[in-house]
PDB file of C-alpha atoms in Angstrom:
ATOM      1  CA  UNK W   1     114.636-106.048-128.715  1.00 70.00           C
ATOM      2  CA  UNK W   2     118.612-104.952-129.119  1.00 79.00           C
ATOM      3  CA  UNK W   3     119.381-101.586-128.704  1.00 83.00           C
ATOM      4  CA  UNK W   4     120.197 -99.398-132.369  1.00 72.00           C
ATOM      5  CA  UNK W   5     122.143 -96.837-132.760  1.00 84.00           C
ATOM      6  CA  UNK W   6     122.387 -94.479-135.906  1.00 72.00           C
ATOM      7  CA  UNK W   7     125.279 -92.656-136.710  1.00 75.00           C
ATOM      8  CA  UNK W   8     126.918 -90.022-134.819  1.00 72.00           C
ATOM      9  CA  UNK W   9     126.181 -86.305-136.051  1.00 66.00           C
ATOM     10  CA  UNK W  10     126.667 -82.878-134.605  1.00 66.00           C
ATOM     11  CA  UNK W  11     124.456 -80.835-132.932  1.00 66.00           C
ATOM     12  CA  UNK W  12     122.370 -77.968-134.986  1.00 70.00           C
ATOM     13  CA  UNK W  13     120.141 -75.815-133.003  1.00 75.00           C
ATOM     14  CA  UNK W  14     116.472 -76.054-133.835  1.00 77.00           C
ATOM     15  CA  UNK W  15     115.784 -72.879-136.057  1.00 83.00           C
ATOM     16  CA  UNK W  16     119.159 -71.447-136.310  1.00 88.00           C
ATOM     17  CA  UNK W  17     121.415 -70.783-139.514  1.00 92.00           C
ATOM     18  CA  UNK W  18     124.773 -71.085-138.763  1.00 91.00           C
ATOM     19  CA  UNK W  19     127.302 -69.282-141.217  1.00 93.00           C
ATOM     20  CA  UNK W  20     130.503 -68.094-141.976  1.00 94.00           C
ATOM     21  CA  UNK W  21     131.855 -64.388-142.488  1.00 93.00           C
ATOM     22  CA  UNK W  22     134.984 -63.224-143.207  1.00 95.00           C
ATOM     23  CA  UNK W  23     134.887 -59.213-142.274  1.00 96.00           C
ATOM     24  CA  UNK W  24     136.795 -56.853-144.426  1.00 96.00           C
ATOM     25  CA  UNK W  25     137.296 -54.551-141.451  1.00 97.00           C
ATOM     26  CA  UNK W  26     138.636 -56.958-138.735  1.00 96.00           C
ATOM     27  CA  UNK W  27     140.355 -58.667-141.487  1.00 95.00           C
ATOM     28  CA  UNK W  28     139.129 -62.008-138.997  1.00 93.00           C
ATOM     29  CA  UNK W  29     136.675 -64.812-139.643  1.00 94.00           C
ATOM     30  CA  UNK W  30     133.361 -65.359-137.275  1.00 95.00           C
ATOM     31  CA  UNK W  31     130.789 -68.032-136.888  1.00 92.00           C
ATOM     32  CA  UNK W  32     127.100 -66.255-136.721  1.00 93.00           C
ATOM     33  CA  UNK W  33     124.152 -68.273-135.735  1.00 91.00           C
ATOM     34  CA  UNK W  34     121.028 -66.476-136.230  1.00 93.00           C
ATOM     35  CA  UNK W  35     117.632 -67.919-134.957  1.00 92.00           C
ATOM     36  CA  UNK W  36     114.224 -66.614-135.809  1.00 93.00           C
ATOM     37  CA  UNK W  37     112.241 -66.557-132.270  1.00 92.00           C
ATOM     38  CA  UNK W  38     109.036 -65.822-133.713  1.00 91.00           C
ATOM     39  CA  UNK W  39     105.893 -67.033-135.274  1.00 84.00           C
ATOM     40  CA  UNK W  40     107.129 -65.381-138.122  1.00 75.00           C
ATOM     41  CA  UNK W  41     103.825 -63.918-139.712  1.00 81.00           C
ATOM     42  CA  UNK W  42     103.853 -62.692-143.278  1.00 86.00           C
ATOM     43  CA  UNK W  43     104.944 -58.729-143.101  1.00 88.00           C
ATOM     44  CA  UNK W  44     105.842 -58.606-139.510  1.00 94.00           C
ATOM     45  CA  UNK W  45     109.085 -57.523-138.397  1.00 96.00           C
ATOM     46  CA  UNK W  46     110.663 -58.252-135.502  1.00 97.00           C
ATOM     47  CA  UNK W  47     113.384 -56.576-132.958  1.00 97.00           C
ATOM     48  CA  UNK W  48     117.112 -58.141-133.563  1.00 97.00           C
ATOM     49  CA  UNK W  49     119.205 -58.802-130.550  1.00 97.00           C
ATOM     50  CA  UNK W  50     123.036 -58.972-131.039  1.00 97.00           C
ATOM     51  CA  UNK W  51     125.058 -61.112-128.646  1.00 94.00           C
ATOM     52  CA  UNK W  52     129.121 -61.406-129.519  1.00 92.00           C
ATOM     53  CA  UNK W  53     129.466 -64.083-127.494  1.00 83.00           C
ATOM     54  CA  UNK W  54     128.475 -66.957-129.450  1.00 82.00           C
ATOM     55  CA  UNK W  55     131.285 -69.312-128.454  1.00 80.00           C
ATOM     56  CA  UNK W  56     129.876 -69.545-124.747  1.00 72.00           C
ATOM     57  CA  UNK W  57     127.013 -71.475-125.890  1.00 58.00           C
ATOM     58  CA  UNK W  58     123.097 -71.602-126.620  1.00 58.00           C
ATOM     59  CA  UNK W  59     122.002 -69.402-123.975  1.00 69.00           C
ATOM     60  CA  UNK W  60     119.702 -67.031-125.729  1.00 73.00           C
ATOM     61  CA  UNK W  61     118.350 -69.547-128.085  1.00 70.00           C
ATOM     62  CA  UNK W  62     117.162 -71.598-124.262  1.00 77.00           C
ATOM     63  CA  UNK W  63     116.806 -68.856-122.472  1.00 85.00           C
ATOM     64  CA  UNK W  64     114.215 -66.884-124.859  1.00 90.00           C
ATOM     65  CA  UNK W  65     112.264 -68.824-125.934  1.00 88.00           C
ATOM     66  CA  UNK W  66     111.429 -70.507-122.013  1.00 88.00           C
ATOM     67  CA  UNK W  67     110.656 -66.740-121.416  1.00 92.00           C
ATOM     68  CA  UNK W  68     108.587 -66.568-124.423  1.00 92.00           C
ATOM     69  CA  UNK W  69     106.522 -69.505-123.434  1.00 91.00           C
ATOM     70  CA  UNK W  70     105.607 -67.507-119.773  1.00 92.00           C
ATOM     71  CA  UNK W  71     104.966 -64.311-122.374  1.00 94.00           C
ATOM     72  CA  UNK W  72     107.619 -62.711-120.680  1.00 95.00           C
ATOM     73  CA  UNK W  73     109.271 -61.821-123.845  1.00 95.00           C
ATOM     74  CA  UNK W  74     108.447 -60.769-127.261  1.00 95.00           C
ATOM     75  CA  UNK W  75     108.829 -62.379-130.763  1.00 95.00           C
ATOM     76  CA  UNK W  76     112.681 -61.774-131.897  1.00 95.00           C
ATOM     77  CA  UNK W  77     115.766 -62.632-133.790  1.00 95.00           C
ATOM     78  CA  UNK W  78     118.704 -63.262-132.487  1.00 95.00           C
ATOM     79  CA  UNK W  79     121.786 -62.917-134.308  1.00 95.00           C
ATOM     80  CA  UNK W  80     125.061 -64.882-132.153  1.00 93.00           C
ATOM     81  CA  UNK W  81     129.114 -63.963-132.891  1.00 95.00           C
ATOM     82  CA  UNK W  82     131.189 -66.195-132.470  1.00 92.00           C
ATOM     83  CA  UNK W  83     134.584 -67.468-133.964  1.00 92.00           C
ATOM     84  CA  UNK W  84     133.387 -70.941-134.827  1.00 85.00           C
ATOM     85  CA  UNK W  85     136.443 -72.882-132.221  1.00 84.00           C
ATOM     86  CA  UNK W  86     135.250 -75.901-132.427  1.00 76.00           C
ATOM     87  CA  UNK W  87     135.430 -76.820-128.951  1.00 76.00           C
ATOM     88  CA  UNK W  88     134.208 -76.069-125.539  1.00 76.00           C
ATOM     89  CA  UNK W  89     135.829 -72.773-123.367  1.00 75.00           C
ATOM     90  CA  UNK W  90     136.662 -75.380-120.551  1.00 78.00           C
ATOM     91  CA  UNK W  91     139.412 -76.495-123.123  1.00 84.00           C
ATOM     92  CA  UNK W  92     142.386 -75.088-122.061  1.00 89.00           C
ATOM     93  CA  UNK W  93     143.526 -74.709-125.793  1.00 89.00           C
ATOM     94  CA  UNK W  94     139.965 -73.443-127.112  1.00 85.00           C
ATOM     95  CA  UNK W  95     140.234 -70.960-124.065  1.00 87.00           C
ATOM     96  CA  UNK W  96     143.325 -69.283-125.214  1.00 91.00           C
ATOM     97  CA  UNK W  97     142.862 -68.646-128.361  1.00 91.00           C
ATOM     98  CA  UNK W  98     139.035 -67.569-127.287  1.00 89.00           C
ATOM     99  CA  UNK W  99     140.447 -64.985-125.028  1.00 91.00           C
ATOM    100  CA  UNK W 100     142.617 -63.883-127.564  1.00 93.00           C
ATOM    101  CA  UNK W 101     140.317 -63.256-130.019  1.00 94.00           C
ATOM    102  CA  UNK W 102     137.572 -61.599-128.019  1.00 95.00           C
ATOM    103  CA  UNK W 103     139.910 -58.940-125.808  1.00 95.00           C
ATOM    104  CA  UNK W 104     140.734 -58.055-129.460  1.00 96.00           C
ATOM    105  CA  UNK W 105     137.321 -57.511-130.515  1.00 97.00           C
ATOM    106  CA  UNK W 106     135.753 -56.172-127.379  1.00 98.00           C
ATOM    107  CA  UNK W 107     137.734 -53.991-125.233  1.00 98.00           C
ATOM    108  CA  UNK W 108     137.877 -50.568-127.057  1.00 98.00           C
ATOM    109  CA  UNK W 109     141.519 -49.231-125.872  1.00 98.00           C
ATOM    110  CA  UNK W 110     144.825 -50.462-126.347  1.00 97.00           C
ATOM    111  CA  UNK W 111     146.007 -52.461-123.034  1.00 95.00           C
ATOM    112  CA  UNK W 112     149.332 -52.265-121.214  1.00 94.00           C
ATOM    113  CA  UNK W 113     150.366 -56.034-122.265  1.00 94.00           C
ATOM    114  CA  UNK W 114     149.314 -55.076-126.063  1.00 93.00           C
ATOM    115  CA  UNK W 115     145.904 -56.616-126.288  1.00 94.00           C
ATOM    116  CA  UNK W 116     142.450 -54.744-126.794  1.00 96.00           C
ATOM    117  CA  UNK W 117     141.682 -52.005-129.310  1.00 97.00           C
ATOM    118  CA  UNK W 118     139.756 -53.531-131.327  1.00 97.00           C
ATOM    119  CA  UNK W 119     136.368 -52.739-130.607  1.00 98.00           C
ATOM    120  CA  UNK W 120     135.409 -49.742-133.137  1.00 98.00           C
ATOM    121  CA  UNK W 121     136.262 -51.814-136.196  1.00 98.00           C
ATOM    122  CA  UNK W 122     134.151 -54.997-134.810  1.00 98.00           C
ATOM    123  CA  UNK W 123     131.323 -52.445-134.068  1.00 98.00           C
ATOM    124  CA  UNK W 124     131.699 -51.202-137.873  1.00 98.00           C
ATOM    125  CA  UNK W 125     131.552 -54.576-138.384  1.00 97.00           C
ATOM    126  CA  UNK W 126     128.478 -55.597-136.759  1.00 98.00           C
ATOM    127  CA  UNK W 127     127.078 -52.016-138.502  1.00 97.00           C
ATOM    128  CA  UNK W 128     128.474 -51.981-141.916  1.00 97.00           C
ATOM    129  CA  UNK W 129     128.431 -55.514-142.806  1.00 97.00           C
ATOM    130  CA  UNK W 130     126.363 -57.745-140.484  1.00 97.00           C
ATOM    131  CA  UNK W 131     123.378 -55.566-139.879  1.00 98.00           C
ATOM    132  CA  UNK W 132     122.620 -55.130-143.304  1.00 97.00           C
ATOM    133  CA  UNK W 133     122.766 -58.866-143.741  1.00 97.00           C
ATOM    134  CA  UNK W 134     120.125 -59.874-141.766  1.00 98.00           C
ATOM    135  CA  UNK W 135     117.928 -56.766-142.401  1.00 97.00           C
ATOM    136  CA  UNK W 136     118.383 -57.945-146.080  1.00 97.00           C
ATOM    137  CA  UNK W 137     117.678 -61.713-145.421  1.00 97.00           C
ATOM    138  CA  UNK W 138     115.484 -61.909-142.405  1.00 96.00           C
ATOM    139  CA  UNK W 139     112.145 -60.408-140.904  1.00 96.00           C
ATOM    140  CA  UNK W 140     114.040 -57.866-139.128  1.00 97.00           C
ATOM    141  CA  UNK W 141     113.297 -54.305-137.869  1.00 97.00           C
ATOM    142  CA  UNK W 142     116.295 -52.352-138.753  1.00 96.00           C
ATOM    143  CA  UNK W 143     115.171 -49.793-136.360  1.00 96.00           C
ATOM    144  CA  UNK W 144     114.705 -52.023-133.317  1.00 97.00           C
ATOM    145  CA  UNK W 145     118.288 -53.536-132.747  1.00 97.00           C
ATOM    146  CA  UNK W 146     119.653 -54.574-129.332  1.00 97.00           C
ATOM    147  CA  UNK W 147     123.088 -55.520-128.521  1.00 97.00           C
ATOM    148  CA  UNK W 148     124.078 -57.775-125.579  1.00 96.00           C
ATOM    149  CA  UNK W 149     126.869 -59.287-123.635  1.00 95.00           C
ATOM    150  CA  UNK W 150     128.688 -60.377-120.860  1.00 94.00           C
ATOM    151  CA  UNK W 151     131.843 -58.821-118.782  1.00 96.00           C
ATOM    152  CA  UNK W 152     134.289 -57.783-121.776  1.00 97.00           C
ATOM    153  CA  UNK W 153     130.810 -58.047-123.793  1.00 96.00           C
ATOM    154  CA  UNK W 154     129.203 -55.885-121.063  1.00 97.00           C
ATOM    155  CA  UNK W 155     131.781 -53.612-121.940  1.00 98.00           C
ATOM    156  CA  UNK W 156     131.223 -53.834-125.436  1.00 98.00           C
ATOM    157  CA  UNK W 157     127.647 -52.924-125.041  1.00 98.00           C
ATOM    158  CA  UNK W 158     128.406 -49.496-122.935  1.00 98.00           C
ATOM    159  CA  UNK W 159     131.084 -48.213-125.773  1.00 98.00           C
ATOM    160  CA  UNK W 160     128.454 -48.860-128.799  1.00 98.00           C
ATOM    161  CA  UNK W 161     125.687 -47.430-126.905  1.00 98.00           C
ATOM    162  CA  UNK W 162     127.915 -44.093-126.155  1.00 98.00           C
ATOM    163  CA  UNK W 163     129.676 -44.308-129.615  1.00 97.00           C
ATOM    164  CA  UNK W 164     126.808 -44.455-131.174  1.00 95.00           C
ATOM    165  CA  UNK W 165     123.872 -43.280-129.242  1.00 95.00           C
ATOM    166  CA  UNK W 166     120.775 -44.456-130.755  1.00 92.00           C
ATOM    167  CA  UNK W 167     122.031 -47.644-133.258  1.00 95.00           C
ATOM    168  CA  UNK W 168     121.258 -50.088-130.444  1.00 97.00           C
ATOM    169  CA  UNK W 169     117.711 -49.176-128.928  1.00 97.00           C
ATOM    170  CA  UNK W 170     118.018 -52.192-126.239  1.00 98.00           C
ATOM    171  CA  UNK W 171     121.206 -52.752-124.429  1.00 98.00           C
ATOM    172  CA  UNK W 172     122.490 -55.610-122.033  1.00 97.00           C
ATOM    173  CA  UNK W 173     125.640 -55.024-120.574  1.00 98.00           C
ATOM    174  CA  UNK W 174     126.146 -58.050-117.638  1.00 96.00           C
ATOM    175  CA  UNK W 175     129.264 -57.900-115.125  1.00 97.00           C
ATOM    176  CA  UNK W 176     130.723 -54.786-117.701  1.00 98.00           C
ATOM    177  CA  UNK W 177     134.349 -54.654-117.494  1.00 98.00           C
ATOM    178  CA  UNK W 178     134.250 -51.104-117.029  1.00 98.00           C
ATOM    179  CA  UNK W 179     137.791 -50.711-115.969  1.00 97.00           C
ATOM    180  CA  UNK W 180     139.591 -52.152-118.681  1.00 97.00           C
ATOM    181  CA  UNK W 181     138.762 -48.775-120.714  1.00 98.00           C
ATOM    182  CA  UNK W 182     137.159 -46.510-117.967  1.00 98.00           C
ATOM    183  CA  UNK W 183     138.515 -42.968-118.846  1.00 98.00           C
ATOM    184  CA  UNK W 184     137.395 -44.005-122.553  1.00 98.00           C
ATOM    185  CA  UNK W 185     133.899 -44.710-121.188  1.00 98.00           C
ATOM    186  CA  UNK W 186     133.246 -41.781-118.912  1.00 98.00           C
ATOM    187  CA  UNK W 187     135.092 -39.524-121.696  1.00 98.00           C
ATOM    188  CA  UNK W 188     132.267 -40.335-124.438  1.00 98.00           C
ATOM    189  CA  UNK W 189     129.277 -39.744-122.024  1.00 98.00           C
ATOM    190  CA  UNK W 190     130.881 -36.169-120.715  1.00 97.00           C
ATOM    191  CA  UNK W 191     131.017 -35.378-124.779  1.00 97.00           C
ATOM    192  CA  UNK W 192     127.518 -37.037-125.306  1.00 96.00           C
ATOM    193  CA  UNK W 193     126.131 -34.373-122.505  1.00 96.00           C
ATOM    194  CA  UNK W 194     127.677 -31.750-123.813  1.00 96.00           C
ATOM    195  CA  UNK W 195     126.809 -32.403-127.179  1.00 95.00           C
ATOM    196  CA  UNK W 196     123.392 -32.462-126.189  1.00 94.00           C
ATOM    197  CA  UNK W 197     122.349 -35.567-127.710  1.00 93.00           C
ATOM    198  CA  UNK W 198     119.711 -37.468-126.151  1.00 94.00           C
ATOM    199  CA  UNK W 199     120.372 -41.810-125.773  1.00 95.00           C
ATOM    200  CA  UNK W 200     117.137 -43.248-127.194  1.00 96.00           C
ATOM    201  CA  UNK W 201     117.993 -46.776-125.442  1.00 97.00           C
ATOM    202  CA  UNK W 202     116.675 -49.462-122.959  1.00 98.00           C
ATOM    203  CA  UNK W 203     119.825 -49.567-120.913  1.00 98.00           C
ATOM    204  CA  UNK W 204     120.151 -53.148-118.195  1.00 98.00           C
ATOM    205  CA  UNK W 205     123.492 -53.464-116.020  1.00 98.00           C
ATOM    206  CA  UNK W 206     123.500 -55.846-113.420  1.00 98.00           C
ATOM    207  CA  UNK W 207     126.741 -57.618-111.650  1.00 98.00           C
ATOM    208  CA  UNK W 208     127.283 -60.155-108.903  1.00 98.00           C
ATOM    209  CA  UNK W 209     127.847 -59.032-105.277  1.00 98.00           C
ATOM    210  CA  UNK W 210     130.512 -61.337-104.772  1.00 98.00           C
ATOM    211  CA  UNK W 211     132.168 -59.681-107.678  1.00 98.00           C
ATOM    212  CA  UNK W 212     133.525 -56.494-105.623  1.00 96.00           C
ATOM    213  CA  UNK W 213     135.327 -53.487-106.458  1.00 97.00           C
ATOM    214  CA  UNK W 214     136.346 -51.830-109.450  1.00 97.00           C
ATOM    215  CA  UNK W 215     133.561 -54.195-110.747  1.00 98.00           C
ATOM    216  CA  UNK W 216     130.237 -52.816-108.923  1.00 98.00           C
ATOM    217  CA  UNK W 217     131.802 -49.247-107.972  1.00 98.00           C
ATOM    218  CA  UNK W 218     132.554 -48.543-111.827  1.00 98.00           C
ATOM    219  CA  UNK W 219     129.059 -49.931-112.690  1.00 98.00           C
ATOM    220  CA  UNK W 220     127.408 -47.775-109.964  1.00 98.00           C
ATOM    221  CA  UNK W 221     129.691 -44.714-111.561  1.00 98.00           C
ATOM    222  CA  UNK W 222     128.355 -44.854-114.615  1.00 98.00           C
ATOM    223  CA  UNK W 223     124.359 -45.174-113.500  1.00 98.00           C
ATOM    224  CA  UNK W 224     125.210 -42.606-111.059  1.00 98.00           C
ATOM    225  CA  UNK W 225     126.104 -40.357-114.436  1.00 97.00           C
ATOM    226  CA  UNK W 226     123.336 -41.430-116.333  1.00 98.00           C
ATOM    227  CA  UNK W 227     120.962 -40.602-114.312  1.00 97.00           C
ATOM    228  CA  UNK W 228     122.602 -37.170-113.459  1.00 97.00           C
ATOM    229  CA  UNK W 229     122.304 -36.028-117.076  1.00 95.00           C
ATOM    230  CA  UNK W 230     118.616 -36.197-117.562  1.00 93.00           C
ATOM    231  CA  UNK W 231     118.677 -37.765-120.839  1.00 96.00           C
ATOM    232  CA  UNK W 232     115.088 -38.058-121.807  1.00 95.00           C
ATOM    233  CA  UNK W 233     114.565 -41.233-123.565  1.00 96.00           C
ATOM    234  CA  UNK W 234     117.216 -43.244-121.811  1.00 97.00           C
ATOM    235  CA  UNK W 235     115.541 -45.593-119.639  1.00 97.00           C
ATOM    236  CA  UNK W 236     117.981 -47.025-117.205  1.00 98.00           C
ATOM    237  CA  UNK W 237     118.074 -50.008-114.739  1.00 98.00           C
ATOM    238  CA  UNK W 238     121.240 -51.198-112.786  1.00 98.00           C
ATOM    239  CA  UNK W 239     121.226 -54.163-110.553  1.00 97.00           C
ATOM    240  CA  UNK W 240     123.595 -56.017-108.341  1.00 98.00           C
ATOM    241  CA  UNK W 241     122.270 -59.578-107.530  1.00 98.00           C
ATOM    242  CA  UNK W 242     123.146 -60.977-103.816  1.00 97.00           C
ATOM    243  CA  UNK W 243     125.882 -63.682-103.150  1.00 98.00           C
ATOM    244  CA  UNK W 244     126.741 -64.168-106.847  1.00 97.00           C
ATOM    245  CA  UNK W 245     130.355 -64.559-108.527  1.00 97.00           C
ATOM    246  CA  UNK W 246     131.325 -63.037-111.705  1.00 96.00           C
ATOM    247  CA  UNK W 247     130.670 -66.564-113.373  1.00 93.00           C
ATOM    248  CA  UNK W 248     127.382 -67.001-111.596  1.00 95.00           C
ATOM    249  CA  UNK W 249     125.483 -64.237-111.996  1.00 96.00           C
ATOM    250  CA  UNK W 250     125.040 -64.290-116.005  1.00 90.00           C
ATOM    251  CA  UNK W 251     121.648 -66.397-115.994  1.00 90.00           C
ATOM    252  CA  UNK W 252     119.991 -64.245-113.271  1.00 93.00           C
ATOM    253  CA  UNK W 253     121.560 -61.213-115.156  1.00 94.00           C
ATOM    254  CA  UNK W 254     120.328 -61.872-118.548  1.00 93.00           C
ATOM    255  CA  UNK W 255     116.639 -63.249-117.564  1.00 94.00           C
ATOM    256  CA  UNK W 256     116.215 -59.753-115.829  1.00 96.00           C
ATOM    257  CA  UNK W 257     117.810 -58.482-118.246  1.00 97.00           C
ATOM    258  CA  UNK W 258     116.083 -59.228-121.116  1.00 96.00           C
ATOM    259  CA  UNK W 259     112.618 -58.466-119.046  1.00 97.00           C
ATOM    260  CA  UNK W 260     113.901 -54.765-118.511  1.00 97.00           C
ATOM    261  CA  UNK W 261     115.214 -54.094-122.209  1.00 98.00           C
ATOM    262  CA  UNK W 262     111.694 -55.642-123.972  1.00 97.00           C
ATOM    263  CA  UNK W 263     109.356 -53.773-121.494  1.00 94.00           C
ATOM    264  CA  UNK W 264     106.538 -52.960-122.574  1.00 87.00           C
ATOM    265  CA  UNK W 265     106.346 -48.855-123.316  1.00 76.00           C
TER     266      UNK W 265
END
């Protein structure tokens, strides 16, 4: 029997919508993918988990539901930003205008070479415009949001959770990039203490050994402050994974990670 072949087509992951926003407060365009990790029983709602980096591929939509099979993790939707490239970060082309985009978007000050700033407008963003999406359109809990990412993404994650304490009740912050926007950082927790506010959130950091300093002393920093400041419902772990690289550690990272931020209460 000869061997048939139908016609090429791109890839869709299973359960996932896949569309297009334009924000009015970036004033930039983003691919979202959004996949509904659940059984999806009439009235239930589920927890949301927010990941800005889409464009580095289908790692939550593997990686949760192999957890979920091993009940290691609860129903959930995850909701992927990306800015739709086309191609593959390995590209050298794709990879430039990828970094471009996402130093804009997640580093929260203003850098010496011009980049960066960006981050409260693509939090208000994610807030304003595509929270209320998905609350509207999906099974979600709109009081059960997470938000997680990866170096500049980890670093994302820390300024929305001490921006605004309590809109993300789960938070992943892998390898954070602490020291792009340190004094920033360490400036909103010092006015969060002395505000008096509590920080109602799951809180996972975790970073390769191989990674080094600033990397793991500015991650130990801020647990070290955390912890110091007694805040009641803040339930913090911080982890640094032996003989792992800054590229290596994200699997181990985010599979703990995601164990510690959906623990049972």
């Amino acid at each position: 029997m000869a061997l048939t072949i139908g016609p090429k087509t791109s890839f869709v992951l299973p359960g996932t919508d896949a569309y297009q926003f334009h924000s009015g407060v970036t004033d930039r365009d983003y691919e979202v993918l959004i996949t509904v990790m659940a059984s999806g029983k009439p009235g239930t709602r589920y927890p949301v988990l927010y990941h800005p980096d889409g464009d580095l591929g289908p790692s939550f939509p593997v990686m949760v539901p192999l957890m979920q099979l091993g009940k290691e993790l609860p129903g959930m939707i995850v909701v992927s930003v990306g800015y739709g490239l086309g191609g593959l970060v390995s590209d050298p082309v794709v990879l430039q205008r990828w970094a471009t985009l996402r130093m804009t978007d997640l580093i929260p000050t203003l850098q010496p070479d011009g980049s960066g700033g960006g981050a409260p407008d693509f939090l208000r963003f994610i807030s304003e415009e595509l929270m209320p999406f998905v609350n509207a359109n999906y099974p979600a809990d709109a009081d059960d949001c997470g938000l997680a990412g990866d170096s500049l993404g980890g670093l994302f994650v820390l300024y929305a959770m001490l921006a605004n304490p309590g809109k993300f009740r789960r938070c992943l912050a892998g390898s954070p990039s602490i020291g792009r926007s340190r004094d920033l950082l360490f400036s909103l927790e010092e006015q969060l203490a002395e505000s008096g506010q509590d920080v109602p959130t799951r809180l996972f950091m975790g970073a390769g050994s191989l990674e080094g300093d600033p990397m793991l002393s500015n991650m130990t920093s801020m647990a070290d402050r955390l912890r110091s400041r007694g805040y009641s419902n803040l339930k913090l772990t911080a982890k640094v994974f032996d003989d792992e690289t800054h590229v290596s550690v994200w699997p181990g990272s985010f599979s703990r990670g995601l164990k510690a931020i959906f623990a049972p209460d």
